[in-house]
């Protein structure tokens, strides 16, 4: 890349603290990547001393891929890069907590769905009652309040009721070994302030901190960033105050506006660099967006300029006023059809290609405008994806899946259930149905006495198998031999998403009694599920469909498209009208929260959102509006007039683009960065169809009461091994307290729990007794590794143990993978996995592993194999083939069906 002078300044600023003000499309990711490489090349920092915070996992994966690519090209290797942290601040805080406070190794994180389920299940003891809140009705208000008082800057003492509720809520979380997203941050923020040993460990380990999307940090995130800087870390923040769009989540634009003042201190010099060249958009798009955002008073001084190759032609930017929403949607659909095939230059020197559906996006402020678009696109046979609309339970397969449990709860009869499933799969035979109903009848709550026999996920799997709902049957749903893979795949994606809904619920409610559990699950689906689950095929992480995207502006952050439509530009839609009704402010005085007004939003906030929407466009930008029956929707958005000041937005109702050069329609680059782990690769090696079932279609394994056994063993062993590395040999009488510290069997009760406890203690005693003498030979415990396969494919993993072995005066490196009885698989598969570890270990350290060892903890009998170069070559080839299979979705069964014995056989 030919960097500009300002980009070079930012890249080479390694000793001073640095603020990069990066306008839209200014190449900030490449600048950050090159700066990281320069830190390593210059010897300023080893990779393990660098941390980079990104706003999303997707952004982290893209940044990692770029850094690794530059390392290959400029350093010649990627030694140590697996030790460098690139990811979200939440994930880093979780990692550092679990690494520094080993009792947190058994904690998991509640996402928003499971958090709501947890709050409702613990309603009587989590503090909601202290606040006069009602179960279900006020769940979201309680969640918002608990986040608000921990993540914001509180200006005075909180009322006792709120403090008491917070204490009870966090106590309930810890008792169940859960973090919510806020608690991860608050725990680290507290330790940075109060825990001297915690600060000392971090200051020894870390040297450079990079924060992307700094404009969107909230007060608790800023406390963590500031706390790391105060430890002596060099800090680089990257952001654009004009793109602050998450203030409703607590993001505070003041931090980026005031950064220079707050971080300029004696002895800590600070440089500010502006990246104002936009390489993405045409001059017309840039000027229209610039004159709009300059209406904001609260912003840093800068002027975005065009520096890319996209040219402007009359008609590229249009603005239209329609009589009604149907006409507006019809025009958008017609324009998409006309633009498909228009010649487009992706890069300056590339051969032109024809625009295709996936090059186009419709950006909405709110979802209420989507309905007319869906209708118009369907009529014009335009493929589209509605990202973020939660319509799973409008699909017949999801309704039929829910009906399984309604039948068990005697809410409907067998004939109705059959009719619903025959809509999904007409070819269900009478014999299969009789078998299905007979087996399902055994799961009626009155016939179940043991809690874990009401296993909702296992019931789902068994039902699908008995009814003959297989992939091949769905592909030929009409029974006429005409295979329709699209229909079959969509059904399986949606059934996979229903499986995820079961998993979310059972993660919190697995140990409930049969009747209570069934009733609660149906209530969850009825009152919550319908609003939180999208169709499963929209979540495909491995393939982007060639389809027009319909999404909100917030979802588009970080994306770019040749063609952008922004419809519905009416007053009180965009900028949005403030929402009334009950909110978190009914439970707390807003004067207690610094900057509380940002949660409510302002016209300046909305203008920033409009600026983000406009700057997603590379060449074509179309603004439109139409009145509705609402009084305020008769008035155009002020943003139309503001953008028109650029002089490029014109009205041309009859334009059809027929004068433009054309080429064969072909989607732009659609390969996404894939970040996999070794467990997924193991599944892929075993059976590509299993990979598709779990990781593509999204089905979840049934939970069982013995889960947690292997994890508990691994965590205790890790602490033993780490203690040995620090010179302490674990004694026999330390086993019991170590087990108490790490023990977590969340789905076990009574005798089952006790049996698992006793079994775990027995094998830990046995392992320590028979292997303690080898502890001095340990080199690493739980070592992070990473494989970069190129083409944007990363594989992450962790080696349980690396130890030295002396044989005939030669020191050998042995990679050890511990297996409990429940994790045991074929030796072939385990060794294939270990060969991947050997490749990752070499990439991390530059050293070759000599031996691979599978250690069965229950038998205490390791199986060891020498690492041979031909086998390493096979492992590399197997990886390359696996990546090809994922990219091409070539994921068929790996075995002969007749001899298959795996759990997916049916």
Short mmCIF file of C-alpha atoms in Angstrom, two decimals, residues 474-740:
data_model
loop_
_atom_site.label_atom_id
_atom_site.label_comp_id
_atom_site.label_asym_id
_atom_site.label_seq_id
_atom_site.Cartn_x
_atom_site.Cartn_y
_atom_site.Cartn_z
CA UNK A 474 -35.88 -32.09 2.87
CA UNK A 475 -33.99 -31.62 -0.38
CA UNK A 476 -36.77 -33.63 -2.08
CA UNK A 477 -39.64 -32.31 0.02
CA UNK A 478 -42.09 -32.75 -2.86
CA UNK A 479 -41.28 -36.46 -3.11
CA UNK A 480 -40.86 -36.29 -6.89
CA UNK A 481 -37.08 -36.59 -7.14
CA UNK A 482 -36.66 -32.87 -7.83
CA UNK A 483 -34.03 -31.84 -5.33
CA UNK A 484 -34.21 -28.29 -4.05
CA UNK A 485 -31.14 -27.66 -1.90
CA UNK A 486 -32.14 -24.06 -1.17
CA UNK A 487 -35.44 -25.03 0.47
CA UNK A 488 -33.90 -27.93 2.39
CA UNK A 489 -31.01 -25.86 3.67
CA UNK A 490 -33.23 -23.00 4.82
CA UNK A 491 -35.41 -25.45 6.76
CA UNK A 492 -32.36 -26.98 8.43
CA UNK A 493 -30.89 -23.56 9.24
CA UNK A 494 -34.17 -22.59 10.91
CA UNK A 495 -34.42 -25.88 12.80
CA UNK A 496 -30.82 -25.27 13.90
CA UNK A 497 -31.82 -21.85 15.22
CA UNK A 498 -34.72 -23.48 17.11
CA UNK A 499 -32.15 -25.89 18.58
CA UNK A 500 -30.22 -22.82 19.77
CA UNK A 501 -33.38 -21.49 21.44
CA UNK A 502 -33.68 -24.79 23.32
CA UNK A 503 -30.04 -24.56 24.34
CA UNK A 504 -30.43 -21.01 25.63
CA UNK A 505 -33.37 -22.05 27.76
CA UNK A 506 -31.91 -25.31 29.08
CA UNK A 507 -28.60 -23.67 29.97
CA UNK A 508 -30.54 -21.84 32.71
CA UNK A 509 -33.43 -24.26 33.38
CA UNK A 510 -31.96 -27.76 32.87
CA UNK A 511 -32.47 -28.86 36.48
CA UNK A 512 -36.14 -27.80 36.70
CA UNK A 513 -38.79 -30.45 37.26
CA UNK A 514 -40.40 -31.91 34.13
CA UNK A 515 -43.78 -30.14 34.17
CA UNK A 516 -42.35 -26.79 35.33
CA UNK A 517 -39.59 -26.95 32.73
CA UNK A 518 -41.96 -27.72 29.86
CA UNK A 519 -44.40 -24.95 30.82
CA UNK A 520 -41.59 -22.42 31.30
CA UNK A 521 -40.11 -23.30 27.93
CA UNK A 522 -43.40 -22.74 26.13
CA UNK A 523 -43.84 -19.42 27.95
CA UNK A 524 -40.30 -18.43 26.94
CA UNK A 525 -41.04 -19.15 23.27
CA UNK A 526 -44.42 -17.45 23.40
CA UNK A 527 -43.45 -14.25 25.24
CA UNK A 528 -39.75 -13.83 24.44
CA UNK A 529 -38.57 -16.15 21.67
CA UNK A 530 -40.68 -14.63 18.94
CA UNK A 531 -38.88 -11.33 19.32
CA UNK A 532 -35.26 -12.43 19.69
CA UNK A 533 -34.46 -15.15 17.13
CA UNK A 534 -33.77 -14.42 13.46
CA UNK A 535 -34.09 -17.03 10.77
CA UNK A 536 -31.11 -19.36 11.05
CA UNK A 537 -29.89 -19.03 7.48
CA UNK A 538 -29.23 -15.32 8.07
CA UNK A 539 -26.52 -16.31 10.58
CA UNK A 540 -24.35 -18.22 8.11
CA UNK A 541 -20.83 -17.24 9.11
CA UNK A 542 -19.16 -19.01 6.20
CA UNK A 543 -20.91 -17.75 3.09
CA UNK A 544 -22.38 -14.42 1.98
CA UNK A 545 -25.40 -14.90 -0.27
CA UNK A 546 -25.63 -12.93 -3.51
CA UNK A 547 -28.57 -10.90 -2.29
CA UNK A 548 -29.53 -7.31 -1.55
CA UNK A 549 -29.11 -6.54 2.14
CA UNK A 550 -31.79 -4.78 4.16
CA UNK A 551 -30.32 -3.66 7.48
CA UNK A 552 -30.29 -0.87 10.02
CA UNK A 553 -27.67 1.85 9.86
CA UNK A 554 -26.17 0.58 13.13
CA UNK A 555 -25.64 -2.85 11.58
CA UNK A 556 -23.85 -1.33 8.59
CA UNK A 557 -21.00 0.21 10.63
CA UNK A 558 -17.69 -0.99 9.23
CA UNK A 559 -19.23 -2.14 5.93
CA UNK A 560 -19.15 -0.60 2.46
CA UNK A 561 -21.21 -1.07 -0.69
CA UNK A 562 -21.09 0.24 -4.26
CA UNK A 563 -24.82 1.09 -4.00
CA UNK A 564 -26.64 2.47 -0.94
CA UNK A 565 -30.35 3.31 -0.60
CA UNK A 566 -31.60 5.33 2.39
CA UNK A 567 -35.42 5.46 2.24
CA UNK A 568 -38.07 6.86 4.57
CA UNK A 569 -36.38 10.21 5.21
CA UNK A 570 -39.26 11.84 7.08
CA UNK A 571 -39.20 14.00 10.17
CA UNK A 572 -39.46 11.85 13.33
CA UNK A 573 -38.27 8.75 11.46
CA UNK A 574 -34.77 9.99 10.60
CA UNK A 575 -33.98 11.90 12.79
CA UNK A 576 -35.87 9.53 15.05
CA UNK A 577 -38.60 10.62 17.38
CA UNK A 578 -37.92 10.12 21.07
CA UNK A 579 -39.68 7.04 22.41
CA UNK A 580 -42.14 7.46 25.26
CA UNK A 581 -43.40 4.92 27.76
CA UNK A 582 -41.81 3.27 30.74
CA UNK A 583 -38.02 3.15 30.77
CA UNK A 584 -35.06 2.70 33.08
CA UNK A 585 -35.47 6.35 34.17
CA UNK A 586 -38.65 5.38 36.04
CA UNK A 587 -36.37 3.54 38.49
CA UNK A 588 -33.47 5.98 38.86
CA UNK A 589 -33.12 9.77 38.93
CA UNK A 590 -31.27 10.79 35.76
CA UNK A 591 -29.39 13.50 37.70
CA UNK A 592 -27.36 10.68 39.31
CA UNK A 593 -25.83 9.73 35.94
CA UNK A 594 -23.29 12.03 34.28
CA UNK A 595 -24.30 12.83 30.71
CA UNK A 596 -27.63 11.02 31.05
CA UNK A 597 -29.05 12.96 28.10
CA UNK A 598 -26.91 10.95 25.67
CA UNK A 599 -29.00 7.84 26.36
CA UNK A 600 -32.03 9.70 25.01
CA UNK A 601 -30.27 10.91 21.87
CA UNK A 602 -30.19 14.28 20.10
CA UNK A 603 -30.38 15.67 16.57
CA UNK A 604 -26.56 15.74 16.50
CA UNK A 605 -26.50 12.03 17.36
CA UNK A 606 -28.99 11.32 14.57
CA UNK A 607 -26.93 13.39 12.12
CA UNK A 608 -23.88 11.28 12.95
CA UNK A 609 -25.94 8.20 12.16
CA UNK A 610 -27.00 9.69 8.82
CA UNK A 611 -23.34 10.50 8.07
CA UNK A 612 -22.39 6.85 8.74
CA UNK A 613 -25.19 5.70 6.42
CA UNK A 614 -24.09 7.99 3.58
CA UNK A 615 -20.40 7.12 3.87
CA UNK A 616 -21.09 3.40 3.38
CA UNK A 617 -21.56 4.22 -0.35
CA UNK A 618 -18.73 3.86 -2.82
CA UNK A 619 -20.44 5.31 -5.91
CA UNK A 620 -24.27 5.27 -5.93
CA UNK A 621 -26.26 6.95 -3.15
CA UNK A 622 -30.04 7.22 -3.30
CA UNK A 623 -32.12 9.14 -0.73
CA UNK A 624 -35.91 8.97 -0.75
CA UNK A 625 -39.04 9.63 1.29
CA UNK A 626 -42.78 9.16 1.12
CA UNK A 627 -45.54 10.38 3.45
CA UNK A 628 -47.54 8.01 5.62
CA UNK A 629 -50.80 8.52 7.48
CA UNK A 630 -48.88 9.84 10.49
CA UNK A 631 -48.98 13.62 10.82
CA UNK A 632 -45.22 14.12 11.25
CA UNK A 633 -44.42 11.85 8.29
CA UNK A 634 -45.74 14.51 5.94
CA UNK A 635 -42.61 16.59 6.58
CA UNK A 636 -39.27 15.72 4.91
CA UNK A 637 -36.23 15.03 7.08
CA UNK A 638 -33.98 18.04 7.55
CA UNK A 639 -31.09 15.77 6.53
CA UNK A 640 -32.22 15.81 2.89
CA UNK A 641 -31.80 19.56 2.59
CA UNK A 642 -28.52 19.48 4.50
CA UNK A 643 -27.03 16.82 2.19
CA UNK A 644 -28.26 18.69 -0.90
CA UNK A 645 -26.00 21.61 -0.01
CA UNK A 646 -23.17 19.59 -1.52
CA UNK A 647 -24.68 20.19 -4.94
CA UNK A 648 -24.70 16.59 -6.14
CA UNK A 649 -28.07 15.18 -5.05
CA UNK A 650 -30.56 15.69 -7.88
CA UNK A 651 -34.03 14.40 -8.74
CA UNK A 652 -34.40 12.31 -11.92
CA UNK A 653 -37.56 10.16 -11.66
CA UNK A 654 -37.30 8.57 -15.14
CA UNK A 655 -33.60 7.70 -15.04
CA UNK A 656 -32.98 4.04 -15.98
CA UNK A 657 -29.14 4.01 -16.39
CA UNK A 658 -29.47 2.52 -19.86
CA UNK A 659 -26.67 4.79 -21.11
CA UNK A 660 -24.10 3.25 -18.75
CA UNK A 661 -21.57 0.59 -19.91
CA UNK A 662 -22.49 -2.91 -18.83
CA UNK A 663 -20.67 -6.13 -17.91
CA UNK A 664 -21.60 -9.59 -16.71
CA UNK A 665 -23.00 -9.32 -13.15
CA UNK A 666 -20.52 -10.74 -10.66
CA UNK A 667 -20.49 -10.25 -6.88
CA UNK A 668 -17.52 -8.46 -5.36
CA UNK A 669 -15.16 -10.19 -2.98
CA UNK A 670 -17.42 -12.15 -0.62
CA UNK A 671 -14.90 -14.29 1.27
CA UNK A 672 -15.20 -13.49 4.95
CA UNK A 673 -12.43 -13.88 7.48
CA UNK A 674 -12.99 -17.25 9.13
CA UNK A 675 -11.82 -17.68 12.70
CA UNK A 676 -12.06 -21.34 13.69
CA UNK A 677 -10.82 -23.38 16.62
CA UNK A 678 -9.28 -26.82 16.85
CA UNK A 679 -12.53 -28.37 18.11
CA UNK A 680 -14.27 -27.31 14.90
CA UNK A 681 -11.40 -28.65 12.81
CA UNK A 682 -11.56 -31.95 14.70
CA UNK A 683 -15.27 -32.17 13.84
CA UNK A 684 -14.49 -31.40 10.21
CA UNK A 685 -11.80 -34.09 10.03
CA UNK A 686 -14.15 -36.61 11.62
CA UNK A 687 -17.12 -35.93 9.33
CA UNK A 688 -17.71 -32.82 7.22
CA UNK A 689 -21.46 -33.35 7.55
CA UNK A 690 -21.16 -33.14 11.34
CA UNK A 691 -19.37 -29.82 10.89
CA UNK A 692 -22.23 -28.63 8.72
CA UNK A 693 -24.84 -29.85 11.22
CA UNK A 694 -23.28 -28.12 14.24
CA UNK A 695 -21.38 -25.13 12.88
CA UNK A 696 -23.33 -24.23 9.74
CA UNK A 697 -26.91 -25.25 10.47
CA UNK A 698 -26.32 -24.36 14.12
CA UNK A 699 -27.72 -27.38 16.00
CA UNK A 700 -26.65 -27.80 19.62
CA UNK A 701 -25.64 -30.97 21.44
CA UNK A 702 -28.11 -32.06 24.14
CA UNK A 703 -26.95 -31.02 27.61
CA UNK A 704 -26.40 -33.75 30.17
CA UNK A 705 -25.99 -33.86 33.90
CA UNK A 706 -22.31 -34.86 33.69
CA UNK A 707 -21.16 -31.76 31.81
CA UNK A 708 -18.38 -29.93 33.63
CA UNK A 709 -16.42 -33.03 34.61
CA UNK A 710 -13.73 -32.68 31.93
CA UNK A 711 -13.50 -28.93 32.40
CA UNK A 712 -13.07 -29.27 36.16
CA UNK A 713 -10.26 -31.78 35.66
CA UNK A 714 -8.52 -29.55 33.12
CA UNK A 715 -8.75 -26.46 35.34
CA UNK A 716 -7.31 -28.17 38.40
CA UNK A 717 -4.48 -29.64 36.33
CA UNK A 718 -3.76 -26.22 34.86
CA UNK A 719 -3.36 -24.71 38.32
CA UNK A 720 -1.09 -27.58 39.40
CA UNK A 721 1.08 -27.16 36.32
CA UNK A 722 1.27 -23.36 36.60
CA UNK A 723 2.24 -23.68 40.26
CA UNK A 724 5.05 -26.03 39.21
CA UNK A 725 6.29 -23.49 36.68
CA UNK A 726 6.52 -20.98 39.55
CA UNK A 727 8.44 -23.47 41.70
CA UNK A 728 5.61 -24.84 43.88
CA UNK A 729 4.87 -28.57 43.86
CA UNK A 730 1.24 -29.34 44.73
CA UNK A 731 0.88 -31.60 47.77
CA UNK A 732 -1.72 -34.31 48.32
CA UNK A 733 -3.64 -32.28 50.87
CA UNK A 734 -4.05 -29.40 48.37
CA UNK A 735 -6.23 -31.48 46.05
CA UNK A 736 -9.46 -30.94 48.02
CA UNK A 737 -9.23 -27.10 48.15
CA UNK A 738 -8.18 -26.98 44.49
CA UNK A 739 -11.18 -29.10 43.54
CA UNK A 740 -13.51 -26.90 45.61
#
